[in-house]
XYZ file of C-alpha atoms in Angstrom:
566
model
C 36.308 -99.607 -57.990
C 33.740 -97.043 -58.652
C 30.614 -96.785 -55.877
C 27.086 -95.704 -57.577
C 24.535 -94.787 -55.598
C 20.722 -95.699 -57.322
C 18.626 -96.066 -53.855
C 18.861 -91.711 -52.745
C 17.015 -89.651 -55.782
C 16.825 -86.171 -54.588
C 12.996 -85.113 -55.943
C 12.721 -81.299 -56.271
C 9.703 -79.140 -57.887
C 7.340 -82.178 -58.628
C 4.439 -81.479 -60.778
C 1.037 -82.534 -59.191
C 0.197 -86.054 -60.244
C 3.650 -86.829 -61.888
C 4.631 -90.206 -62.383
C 8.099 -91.055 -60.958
C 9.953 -94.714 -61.140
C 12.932 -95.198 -59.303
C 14.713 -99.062 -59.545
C 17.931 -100.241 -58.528
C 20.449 -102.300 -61.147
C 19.080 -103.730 -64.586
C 15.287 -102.358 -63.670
C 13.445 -99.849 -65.460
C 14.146 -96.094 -64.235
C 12.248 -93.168 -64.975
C 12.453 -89.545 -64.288
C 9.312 -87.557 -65.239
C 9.149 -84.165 -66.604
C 9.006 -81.301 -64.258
C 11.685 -83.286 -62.016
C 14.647 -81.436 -60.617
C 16.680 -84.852 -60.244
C 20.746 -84.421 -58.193
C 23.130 -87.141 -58.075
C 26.108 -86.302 -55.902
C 28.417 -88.979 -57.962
C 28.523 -90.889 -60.847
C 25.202 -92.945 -62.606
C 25.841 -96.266 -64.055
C 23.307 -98.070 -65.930
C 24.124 -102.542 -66.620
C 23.540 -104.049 -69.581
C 20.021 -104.662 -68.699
C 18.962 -100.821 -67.452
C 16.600 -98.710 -68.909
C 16.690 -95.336 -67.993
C 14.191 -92.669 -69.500
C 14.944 -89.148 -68.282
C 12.180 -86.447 -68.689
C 13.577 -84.727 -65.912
C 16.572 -81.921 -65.661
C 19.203 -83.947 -64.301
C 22.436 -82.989 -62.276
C 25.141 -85.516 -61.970
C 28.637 -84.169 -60.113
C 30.180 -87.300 -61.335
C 30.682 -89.682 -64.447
C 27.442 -91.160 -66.533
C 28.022 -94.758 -67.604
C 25.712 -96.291 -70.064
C 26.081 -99.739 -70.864
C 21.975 -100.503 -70.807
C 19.474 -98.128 -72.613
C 19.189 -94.739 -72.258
C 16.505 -92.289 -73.491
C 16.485 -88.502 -72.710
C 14.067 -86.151 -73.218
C 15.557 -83.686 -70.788
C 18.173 -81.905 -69.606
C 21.185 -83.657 -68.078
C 23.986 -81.381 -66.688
C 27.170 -83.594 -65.807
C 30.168 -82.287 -63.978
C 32.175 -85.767 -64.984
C 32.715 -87.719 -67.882
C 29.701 -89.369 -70.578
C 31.043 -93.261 -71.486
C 28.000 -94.294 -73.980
C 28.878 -97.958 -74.565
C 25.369 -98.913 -75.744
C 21.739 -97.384 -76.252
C 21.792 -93.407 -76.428
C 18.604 -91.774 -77.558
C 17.948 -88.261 -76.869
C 14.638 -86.045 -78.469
C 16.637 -83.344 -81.196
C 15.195 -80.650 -78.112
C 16.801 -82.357 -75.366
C 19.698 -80.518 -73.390
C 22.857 -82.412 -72.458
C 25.500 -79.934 -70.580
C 29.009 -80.754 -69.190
C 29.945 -77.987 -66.856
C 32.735 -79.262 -65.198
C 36.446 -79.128 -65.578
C 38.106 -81.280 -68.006
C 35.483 -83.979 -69.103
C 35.676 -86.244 -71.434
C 33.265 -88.057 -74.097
C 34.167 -91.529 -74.888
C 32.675 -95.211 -75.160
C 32.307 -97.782 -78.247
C 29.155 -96.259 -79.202
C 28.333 -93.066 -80.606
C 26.875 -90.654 -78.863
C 23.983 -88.831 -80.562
C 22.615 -85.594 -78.990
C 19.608 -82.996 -78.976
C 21.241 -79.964 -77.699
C 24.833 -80.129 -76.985
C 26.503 -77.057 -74.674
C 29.942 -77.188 -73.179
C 30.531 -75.362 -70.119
C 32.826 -75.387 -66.794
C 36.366 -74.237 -66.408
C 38.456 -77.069 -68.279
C 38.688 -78.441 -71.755
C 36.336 -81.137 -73.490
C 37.430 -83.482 -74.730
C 35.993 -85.797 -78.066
C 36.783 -89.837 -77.763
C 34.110 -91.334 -79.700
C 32.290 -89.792 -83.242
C 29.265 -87.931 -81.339
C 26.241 -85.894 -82.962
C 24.469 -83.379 -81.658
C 21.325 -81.400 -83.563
C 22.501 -78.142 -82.087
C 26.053 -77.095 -80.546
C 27.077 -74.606 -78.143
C 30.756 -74.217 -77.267
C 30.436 -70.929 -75.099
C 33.863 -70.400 -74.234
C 35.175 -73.858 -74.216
C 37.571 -75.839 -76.194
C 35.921 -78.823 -77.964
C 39.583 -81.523 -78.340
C 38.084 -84.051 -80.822
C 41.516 -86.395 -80.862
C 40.646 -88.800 -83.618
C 36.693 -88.563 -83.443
C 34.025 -86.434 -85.152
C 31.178 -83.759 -83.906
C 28.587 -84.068 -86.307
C 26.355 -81.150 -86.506
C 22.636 -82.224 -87.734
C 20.735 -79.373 -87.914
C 21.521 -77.252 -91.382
C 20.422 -74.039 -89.504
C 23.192 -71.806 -90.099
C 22.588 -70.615 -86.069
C 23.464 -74.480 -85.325
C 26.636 -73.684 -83.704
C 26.981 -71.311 -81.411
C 30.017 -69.879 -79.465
C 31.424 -67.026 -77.070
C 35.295 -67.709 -77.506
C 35.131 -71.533 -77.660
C 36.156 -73.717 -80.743
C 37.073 -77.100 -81.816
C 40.699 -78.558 -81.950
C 41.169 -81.202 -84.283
C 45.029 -82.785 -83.962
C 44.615 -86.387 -84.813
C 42.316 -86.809 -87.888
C 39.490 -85.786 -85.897
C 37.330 -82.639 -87.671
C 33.897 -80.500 -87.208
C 30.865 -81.805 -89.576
C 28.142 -80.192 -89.984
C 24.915 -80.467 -92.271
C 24.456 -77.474 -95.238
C 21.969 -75.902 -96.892
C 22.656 -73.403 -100.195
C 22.188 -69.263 -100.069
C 24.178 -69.091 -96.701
C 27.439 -68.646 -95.002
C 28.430 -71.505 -92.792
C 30.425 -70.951 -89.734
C 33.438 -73.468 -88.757
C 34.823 -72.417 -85.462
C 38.247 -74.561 -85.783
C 41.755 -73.702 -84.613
C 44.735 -75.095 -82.688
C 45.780 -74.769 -79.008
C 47.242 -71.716 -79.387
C 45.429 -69.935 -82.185
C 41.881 -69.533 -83.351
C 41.582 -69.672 -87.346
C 37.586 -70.334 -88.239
C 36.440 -71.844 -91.604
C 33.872 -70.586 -93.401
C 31.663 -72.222 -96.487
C 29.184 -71.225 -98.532
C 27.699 -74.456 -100.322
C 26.795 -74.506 -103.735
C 24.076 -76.783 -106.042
C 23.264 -79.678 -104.275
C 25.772 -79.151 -101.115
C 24.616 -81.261 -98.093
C 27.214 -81.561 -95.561
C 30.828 -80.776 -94.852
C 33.763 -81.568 -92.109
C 36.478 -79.635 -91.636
C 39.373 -80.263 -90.029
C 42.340 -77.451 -89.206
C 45.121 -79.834 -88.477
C 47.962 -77.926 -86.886
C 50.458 -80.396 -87.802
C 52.993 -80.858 -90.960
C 51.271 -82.784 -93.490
C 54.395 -84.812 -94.044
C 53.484 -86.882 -90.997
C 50.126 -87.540 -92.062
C 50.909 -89.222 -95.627
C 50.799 -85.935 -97.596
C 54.342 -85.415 -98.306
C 55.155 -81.494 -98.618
C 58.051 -82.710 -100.945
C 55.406 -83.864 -103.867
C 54.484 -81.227 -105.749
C 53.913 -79.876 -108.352
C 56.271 -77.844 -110.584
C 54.609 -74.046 -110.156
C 55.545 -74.840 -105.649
C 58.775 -73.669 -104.023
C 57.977 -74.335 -100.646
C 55.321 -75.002 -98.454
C 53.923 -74.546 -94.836
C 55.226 -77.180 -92.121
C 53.128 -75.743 -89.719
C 49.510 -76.849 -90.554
C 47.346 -77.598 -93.336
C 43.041 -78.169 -93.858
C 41.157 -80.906 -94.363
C 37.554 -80.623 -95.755
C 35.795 -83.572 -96.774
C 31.810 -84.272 -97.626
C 29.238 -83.218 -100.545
C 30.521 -79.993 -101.464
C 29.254 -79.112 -105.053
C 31.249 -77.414 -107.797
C 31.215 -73.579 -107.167
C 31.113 -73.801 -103.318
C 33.061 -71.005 -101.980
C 35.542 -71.973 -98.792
C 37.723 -69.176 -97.104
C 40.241 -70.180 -94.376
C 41.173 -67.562 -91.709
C 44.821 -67.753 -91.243
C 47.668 -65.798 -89.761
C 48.530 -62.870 -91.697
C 52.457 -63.936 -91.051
C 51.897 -67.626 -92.618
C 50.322 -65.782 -95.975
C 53.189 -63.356 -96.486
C 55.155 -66.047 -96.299
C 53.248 -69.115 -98.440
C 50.711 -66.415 -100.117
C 49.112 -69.245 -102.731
C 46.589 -72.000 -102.157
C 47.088 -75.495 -103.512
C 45.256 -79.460 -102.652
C 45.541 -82.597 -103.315
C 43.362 -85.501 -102.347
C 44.238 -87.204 -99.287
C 42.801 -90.415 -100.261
C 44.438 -90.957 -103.989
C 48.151 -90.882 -105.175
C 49.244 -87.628 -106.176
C 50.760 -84.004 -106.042
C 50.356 -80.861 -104.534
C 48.940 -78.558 -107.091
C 48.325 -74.922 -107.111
C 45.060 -74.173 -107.569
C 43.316 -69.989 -108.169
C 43.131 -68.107 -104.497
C 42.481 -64.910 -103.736
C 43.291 -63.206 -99.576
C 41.401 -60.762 -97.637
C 42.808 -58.808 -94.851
C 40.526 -59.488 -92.054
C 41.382 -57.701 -88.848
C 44.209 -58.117 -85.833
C 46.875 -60.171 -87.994
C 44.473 -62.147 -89.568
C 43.918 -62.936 -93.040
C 41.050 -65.003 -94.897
C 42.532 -67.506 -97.879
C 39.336 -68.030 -100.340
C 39.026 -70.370 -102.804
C 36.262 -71.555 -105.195
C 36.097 -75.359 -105.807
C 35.600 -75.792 -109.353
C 34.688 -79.171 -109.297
C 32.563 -81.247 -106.610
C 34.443 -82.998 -104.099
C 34.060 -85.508 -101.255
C 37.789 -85.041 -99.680
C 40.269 -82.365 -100.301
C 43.402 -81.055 -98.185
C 44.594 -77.693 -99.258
C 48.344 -75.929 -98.062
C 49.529 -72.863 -98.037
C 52.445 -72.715 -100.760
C 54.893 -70.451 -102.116
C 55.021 -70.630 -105.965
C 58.171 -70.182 -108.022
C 58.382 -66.949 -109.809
C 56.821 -67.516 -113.697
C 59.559 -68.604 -115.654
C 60.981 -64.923 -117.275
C 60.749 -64.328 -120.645
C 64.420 -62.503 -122.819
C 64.174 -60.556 -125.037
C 66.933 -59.444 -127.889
C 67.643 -60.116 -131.147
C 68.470 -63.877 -132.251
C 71.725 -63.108 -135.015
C 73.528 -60.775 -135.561
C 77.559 -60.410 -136.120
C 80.763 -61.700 -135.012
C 82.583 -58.830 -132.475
C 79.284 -56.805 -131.955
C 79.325 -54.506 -128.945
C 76.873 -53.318 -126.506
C 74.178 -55.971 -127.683
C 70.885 -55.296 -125.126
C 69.418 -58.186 -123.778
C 65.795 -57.413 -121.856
C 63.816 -59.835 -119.205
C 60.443 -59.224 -118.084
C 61.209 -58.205 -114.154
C 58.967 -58.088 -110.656
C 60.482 -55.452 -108.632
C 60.361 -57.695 -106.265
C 62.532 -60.132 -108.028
C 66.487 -60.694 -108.287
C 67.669 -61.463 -111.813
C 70.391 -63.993 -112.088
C 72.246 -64.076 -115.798
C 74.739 -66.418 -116.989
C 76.272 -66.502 -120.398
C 77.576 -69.080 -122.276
C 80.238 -67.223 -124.324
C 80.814 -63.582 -124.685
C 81.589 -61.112 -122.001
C 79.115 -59.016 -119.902
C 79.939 -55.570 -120.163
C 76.519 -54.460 -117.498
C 73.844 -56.571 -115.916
C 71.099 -55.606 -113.410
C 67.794 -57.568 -112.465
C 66.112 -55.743 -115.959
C 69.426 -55.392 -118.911
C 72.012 -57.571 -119.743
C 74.453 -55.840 -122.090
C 76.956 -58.253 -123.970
C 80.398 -57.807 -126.275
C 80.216 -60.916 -128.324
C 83.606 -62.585 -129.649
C 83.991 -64.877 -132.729
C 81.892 -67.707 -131.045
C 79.714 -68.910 -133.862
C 76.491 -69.243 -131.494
C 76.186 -68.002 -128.017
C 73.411 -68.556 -125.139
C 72.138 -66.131 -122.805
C 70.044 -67.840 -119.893
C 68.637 -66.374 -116.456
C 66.275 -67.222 -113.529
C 64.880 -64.532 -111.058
C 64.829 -65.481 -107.332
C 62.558 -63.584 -104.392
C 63.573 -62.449 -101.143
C 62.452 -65.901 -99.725
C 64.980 -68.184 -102.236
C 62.211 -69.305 -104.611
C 63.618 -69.290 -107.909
C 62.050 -69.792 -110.982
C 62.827 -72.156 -113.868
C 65.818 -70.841 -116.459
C 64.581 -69.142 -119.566
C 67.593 -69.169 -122.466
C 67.538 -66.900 -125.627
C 69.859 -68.468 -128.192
C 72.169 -66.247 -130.808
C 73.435 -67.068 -133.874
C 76.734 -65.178 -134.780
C 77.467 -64.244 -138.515
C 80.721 -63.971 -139.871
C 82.279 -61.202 -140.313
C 83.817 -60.389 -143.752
C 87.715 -59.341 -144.223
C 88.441 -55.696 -145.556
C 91.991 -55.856 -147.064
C 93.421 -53.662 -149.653
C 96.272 -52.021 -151.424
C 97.637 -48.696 -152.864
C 99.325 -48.800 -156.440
C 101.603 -45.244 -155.667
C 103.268 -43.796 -158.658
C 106.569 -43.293 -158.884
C 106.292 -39.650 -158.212
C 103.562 -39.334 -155.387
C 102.809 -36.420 -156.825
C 99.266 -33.790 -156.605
C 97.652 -34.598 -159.978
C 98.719 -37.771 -160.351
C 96.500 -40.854 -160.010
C 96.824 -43.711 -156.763
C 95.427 -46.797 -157.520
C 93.469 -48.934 -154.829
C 92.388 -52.240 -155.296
C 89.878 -53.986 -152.974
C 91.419 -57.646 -151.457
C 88.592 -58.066 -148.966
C 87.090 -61.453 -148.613
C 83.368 -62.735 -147.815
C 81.723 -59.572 -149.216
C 79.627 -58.170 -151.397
C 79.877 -54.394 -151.051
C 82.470 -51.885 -149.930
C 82.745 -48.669 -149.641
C 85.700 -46.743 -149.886
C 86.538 -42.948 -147.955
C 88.785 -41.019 -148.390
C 90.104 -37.893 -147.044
C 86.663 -38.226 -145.171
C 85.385 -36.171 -148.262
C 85.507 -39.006 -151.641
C 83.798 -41.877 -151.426
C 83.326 -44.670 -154.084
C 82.225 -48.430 -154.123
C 84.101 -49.756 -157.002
C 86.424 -52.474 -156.100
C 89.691 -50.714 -157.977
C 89.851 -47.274 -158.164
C 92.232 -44.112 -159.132
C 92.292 -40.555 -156.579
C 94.336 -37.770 -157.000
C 94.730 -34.874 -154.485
C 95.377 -31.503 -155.464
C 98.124 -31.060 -153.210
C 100.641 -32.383 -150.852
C 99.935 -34.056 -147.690
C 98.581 -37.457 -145.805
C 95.669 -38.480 -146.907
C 93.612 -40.963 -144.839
C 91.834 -44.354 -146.575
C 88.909 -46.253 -145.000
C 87.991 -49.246 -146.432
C 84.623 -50.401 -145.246
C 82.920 -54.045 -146.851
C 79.861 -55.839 -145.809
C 78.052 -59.221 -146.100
C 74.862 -60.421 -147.012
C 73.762 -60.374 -143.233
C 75.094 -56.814 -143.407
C 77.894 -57.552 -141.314
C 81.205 -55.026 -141.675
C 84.659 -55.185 -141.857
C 87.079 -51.681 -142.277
C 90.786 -51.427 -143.197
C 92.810 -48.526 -143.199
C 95.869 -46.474 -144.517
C 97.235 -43.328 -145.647
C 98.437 -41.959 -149.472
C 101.379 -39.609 -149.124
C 101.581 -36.856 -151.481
C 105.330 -35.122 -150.860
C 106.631 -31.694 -152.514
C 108.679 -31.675 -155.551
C 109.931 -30.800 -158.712
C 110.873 -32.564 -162.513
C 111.986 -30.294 -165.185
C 112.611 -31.964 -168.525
C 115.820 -30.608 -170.373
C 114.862 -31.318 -174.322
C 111.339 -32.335 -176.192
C 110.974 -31.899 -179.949
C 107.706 -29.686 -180.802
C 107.666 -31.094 -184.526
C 103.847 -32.088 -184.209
C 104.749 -36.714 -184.888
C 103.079 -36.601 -180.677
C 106.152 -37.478 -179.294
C 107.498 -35.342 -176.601
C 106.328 -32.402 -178.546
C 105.683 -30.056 -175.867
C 107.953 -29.302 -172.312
C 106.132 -30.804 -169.375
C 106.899 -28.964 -165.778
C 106.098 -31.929 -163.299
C 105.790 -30.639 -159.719
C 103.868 -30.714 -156.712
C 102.769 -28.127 -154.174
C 104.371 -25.209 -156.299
C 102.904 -21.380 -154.501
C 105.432 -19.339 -156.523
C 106.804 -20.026 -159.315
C 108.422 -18.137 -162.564
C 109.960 -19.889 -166.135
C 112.430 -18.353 -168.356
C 113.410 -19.338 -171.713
C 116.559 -17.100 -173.432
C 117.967 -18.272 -176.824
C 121.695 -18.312 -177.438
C 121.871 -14.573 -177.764
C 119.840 -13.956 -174.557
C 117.152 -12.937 -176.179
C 113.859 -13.989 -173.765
C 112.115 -15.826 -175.811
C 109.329 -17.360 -172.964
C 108.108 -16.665 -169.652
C 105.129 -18.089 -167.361
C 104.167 -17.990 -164.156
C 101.920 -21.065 -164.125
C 103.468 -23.879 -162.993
C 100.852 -26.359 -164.477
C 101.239 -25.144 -167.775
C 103.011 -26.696 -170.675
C 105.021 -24.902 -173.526
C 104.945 -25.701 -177.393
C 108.277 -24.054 -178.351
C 106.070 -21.201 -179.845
C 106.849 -17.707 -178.515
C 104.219 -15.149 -177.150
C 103.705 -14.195 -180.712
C 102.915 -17.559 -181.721
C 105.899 -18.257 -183.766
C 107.889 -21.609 -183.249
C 111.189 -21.626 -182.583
C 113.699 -22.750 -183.947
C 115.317 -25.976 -182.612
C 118.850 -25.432 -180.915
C 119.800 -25.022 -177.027
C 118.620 -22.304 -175.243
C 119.396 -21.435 -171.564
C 116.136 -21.890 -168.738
C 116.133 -19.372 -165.757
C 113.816 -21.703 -162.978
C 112.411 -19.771 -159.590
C 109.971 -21.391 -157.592
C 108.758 -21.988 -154.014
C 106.415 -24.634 -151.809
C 105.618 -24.654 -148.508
C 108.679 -25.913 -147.203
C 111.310 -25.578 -150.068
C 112.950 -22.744 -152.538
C 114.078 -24.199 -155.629
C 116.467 -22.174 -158.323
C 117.744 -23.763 -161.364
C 119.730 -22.093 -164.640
C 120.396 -24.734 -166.911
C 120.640 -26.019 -170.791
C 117.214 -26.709 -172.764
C 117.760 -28.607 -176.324
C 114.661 -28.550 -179.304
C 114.862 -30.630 -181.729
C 112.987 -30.623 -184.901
């Protein structure tokens, strides 16, 4: 049981002609200005005390109000303040606990002039208080699940050396705002100081803030709803800001430079409706020592908002290529627009990859019909973004197919015939010997001399797709030398045709019966009438052919028997 002592008031520095009271439980108790009033213990005032307090007032213990309590003064407690009633004190009035750990509690809430914390321990916050003005010097202000209310809208309202307030469990800093200036928020956890700072817009008038340093999973904002622009989001604390804050209010949020390298976007949700996590415009400015201010602009009024640090996906990529082309085309170049800071991943449906990096995919397509090339990029932290897919339509191909019609003496000078038996086309384009080239679908070469002559056969389609076939015409070495013909001018047989191929040397000789030369040539393409040199026919009989004649690879020597008839 706690002992109070009401009978001993210490009187120091009395004005001349002050009035001073002094009653014992349930009476009326003043303490007049100008009064320098210790306690050595704790006050306690019934449910029928009325203290008024004019006086500067030092209690080492606890102040218990269960009565009515008006202060004008300056109280400076070393204990704890339980208001459980009455608590009136003038906006200049001083109220200061300078003692170790103290504690402000009750069922009523506590409204203050001037509030300072002092003392060696921690203060904490048990019951919503107010206070016009608030000085934390270098003390921590532990609201638990309560409020400090700031009334004043001087931006100098809240002062502080190193101290701040630590709000845990749904407990937060309010204080009352006025447009053109920078508010300060002194918030933080146990460990960390990370202030708040607003600048109100329109018709702003007040704002709490809470810097809850706790996952907001636990508190009924699941982490896991979100929307679908969010990877991943901070576990390790989150902000609360609730009030009249108009449309174009600014807010920044000092954070650790660490936690915004990691989750470097902003997004909110409100805590008091069904919903998502959304990702909403942010901008960061390096502020000093690891530190790192998050600002946002509110682009609609609001009167509760939580916002989390997030890490977006990547922006879904965007391929680039060309959407058809052929059947068994090569090296086809597939683009995505790429972060150097991102990791490509490709997958194709059908094809084969030939090379792939975060930037190219290069493809050799088969005879699939359509084909699918998808990818999604992925940053150092394992956000990925969603799949982008470029689809392909594959043409067919047409068939080049054809044949050679050879004589029956491959011969130089005498026509090959090559007829086109390509399918699906309509065009081709024939080469040959790399030098001739024709787009009829039958045609007729000859070669001027022996030797392997290559044939390319190239067709297309409509879509300009291609096909090519290939072979080779064979023209050999050789000799035919007819041994009668009847130069009687009917157009039958009437002159002697020398058929050969690849001749270099070569000499005729025609002798009648009495070996008498009656013809020579040295041109083995030429053709005789049966006229000699003199133009004069001979007459028919058998006359005796002397043959020499050379090609590249043979000698060829023939005396034989050569009948005209008439």
């Amino acid at each position: 049981m706690r002992h109070f002592c009401w009978c001993i008031l210490l009187l120091f520095a009395t004005k001349s002609g002050a009035q001073t009271l002094c009653q014992v439980n349930g009476a009326e108790v003043y303490a007049g200005p100008g009064l320098q009033v210790s306690i050595n213990g704790s006050v306690a005032l019934d449910s029928q005390a009325h203290f008024q307090n004019f006086s500067e007032l030092h209690i080492s213990g606890d102040l218990i109000n269960k009565g009515q309590l008006e202060h004008s003064g300056s109280v400076f407690i070393q204990g704890n303040w339980v208001n459980d009633s009455i608590f009136q004190a003038n906006p200049i009035s001083l109220v200061e606990f300078n003692g170790a750990a103290q504690q402000i509690e009750g069922t009523h809430v506590c409204r203050f002039g001037q509030l300072k914390l002092s003392g060696t321990g921690d203060k904490n916050l048990l019951q919503t208080a107010e206070a016009e003005e608030l000085d934390l010097s270098d003390r921590l202000l532990i609201t638990d699940s309560s409020r400090i209310r700031v009334l004043s809208n001087d931006v100098q309202a809240i002062e502080r050396t190193s101290g701040y307030v630590i709000s845990n469990r749904f407990g937060s800093l309010e204080r009352a705002l006025q447009t053109g200036v920078q508010y300060l928020y002194p918030v933080g956890s146990l460990s960390n100081y990370q202030p708040v700072f607003i600048n109100p817009a329109g018709n702003s008038t007040y704002a709490g803030v809470r810097f809850a340093a706790v996952d907001a999973s636990t508190e009924g904002l699941p982490r896991t709803q979100v929307d679908t622009t969010i990877c991943r989001s901070n576990a390790s604390f989150f902000h609360l800001f609730y009030g009249d804050l108009a449309a174009g209010s600014s807010i920044s949020m000092n954070v650790a430079t660490s936690d915004v390298n990691s989750f470097p976007f902003l997004a909110q949700r409100n805590p008091q409706q069904t919903g998502v996590w959304t990702l909403v415009p942010s901008s960061t400015t390096l502020v000093s020592g690891g530190i790192t201010a998050v600002n946002h602009t509110l682009s609609t009024a609001i009167d509760s908002r939580a916002f989390l640090l997030v890490r977006g996906r990547p922006s879904r990529p965007i391929i680039s290529g060309d959407t058809a082309f052929c059947k068994k085309s090569l090296n086809r170049t597939f683009t995505i627009t790429h972060d150097s800071t991102l990791v490509t991943n490709w997958t194709l449906a059908s094809g084969n990859i030939v090379q792939q990096n975060d930037s190219v995919l290069i493809v050799n397509w088969g005879e699939e019909s359509n084909g699918l090339v998808s990818a999604f990029q992925s940053d150092s932290a394992g956000c990925s973004s969603f799949p982008a897919s470029h689809s392909v339509i594959l043409w067919d191909n047409p068939v080049a197919n054809f044949v050679i019609d050879a004589p029956d003496l491959p011969y130089e000078d005498v026509p090959f015939t090559l007829t086109s038996l390509s399918s699906g086309a309509v065009g081709q384009y024939w080469s040959i010997a790399n030098l001739m080239n024709y787009s009829d679908s039958v045609i007729q070469v000859v070669f001027d001399a022996p030797g392997v002559y290559p044939v390319l056969l190239q067709v297309v389609n409509e879509f300009g797709c291609s096909d090519t076939a290939s072979g080779i015409i064979e023209v050999i070495e050789g000799m035919v030398i007819p041994n009668t013909f009847s130069p009687n001018g009917d157009g039958i047989n009437d002159e002697l045709y020398l058929i050969n191929s690849g001749v270099q040397e070569f000499n005729l000789k025609i002798f009648d019966r009495w070996g008498v030369l009656v013809f020579e040539t040295n041109a083995s393409k030429l053709s005789w009438d049966g006229k000699t040199s003199s133009g004069e026919r001979v007459p028919a009989g058998t006359y005796m052919m002397v043959l020499s004649a050379k090609t590249a690879n043979s000698t060829f020597e023939k005396r034989g028997a050569l009948t005209i008839f008439d």
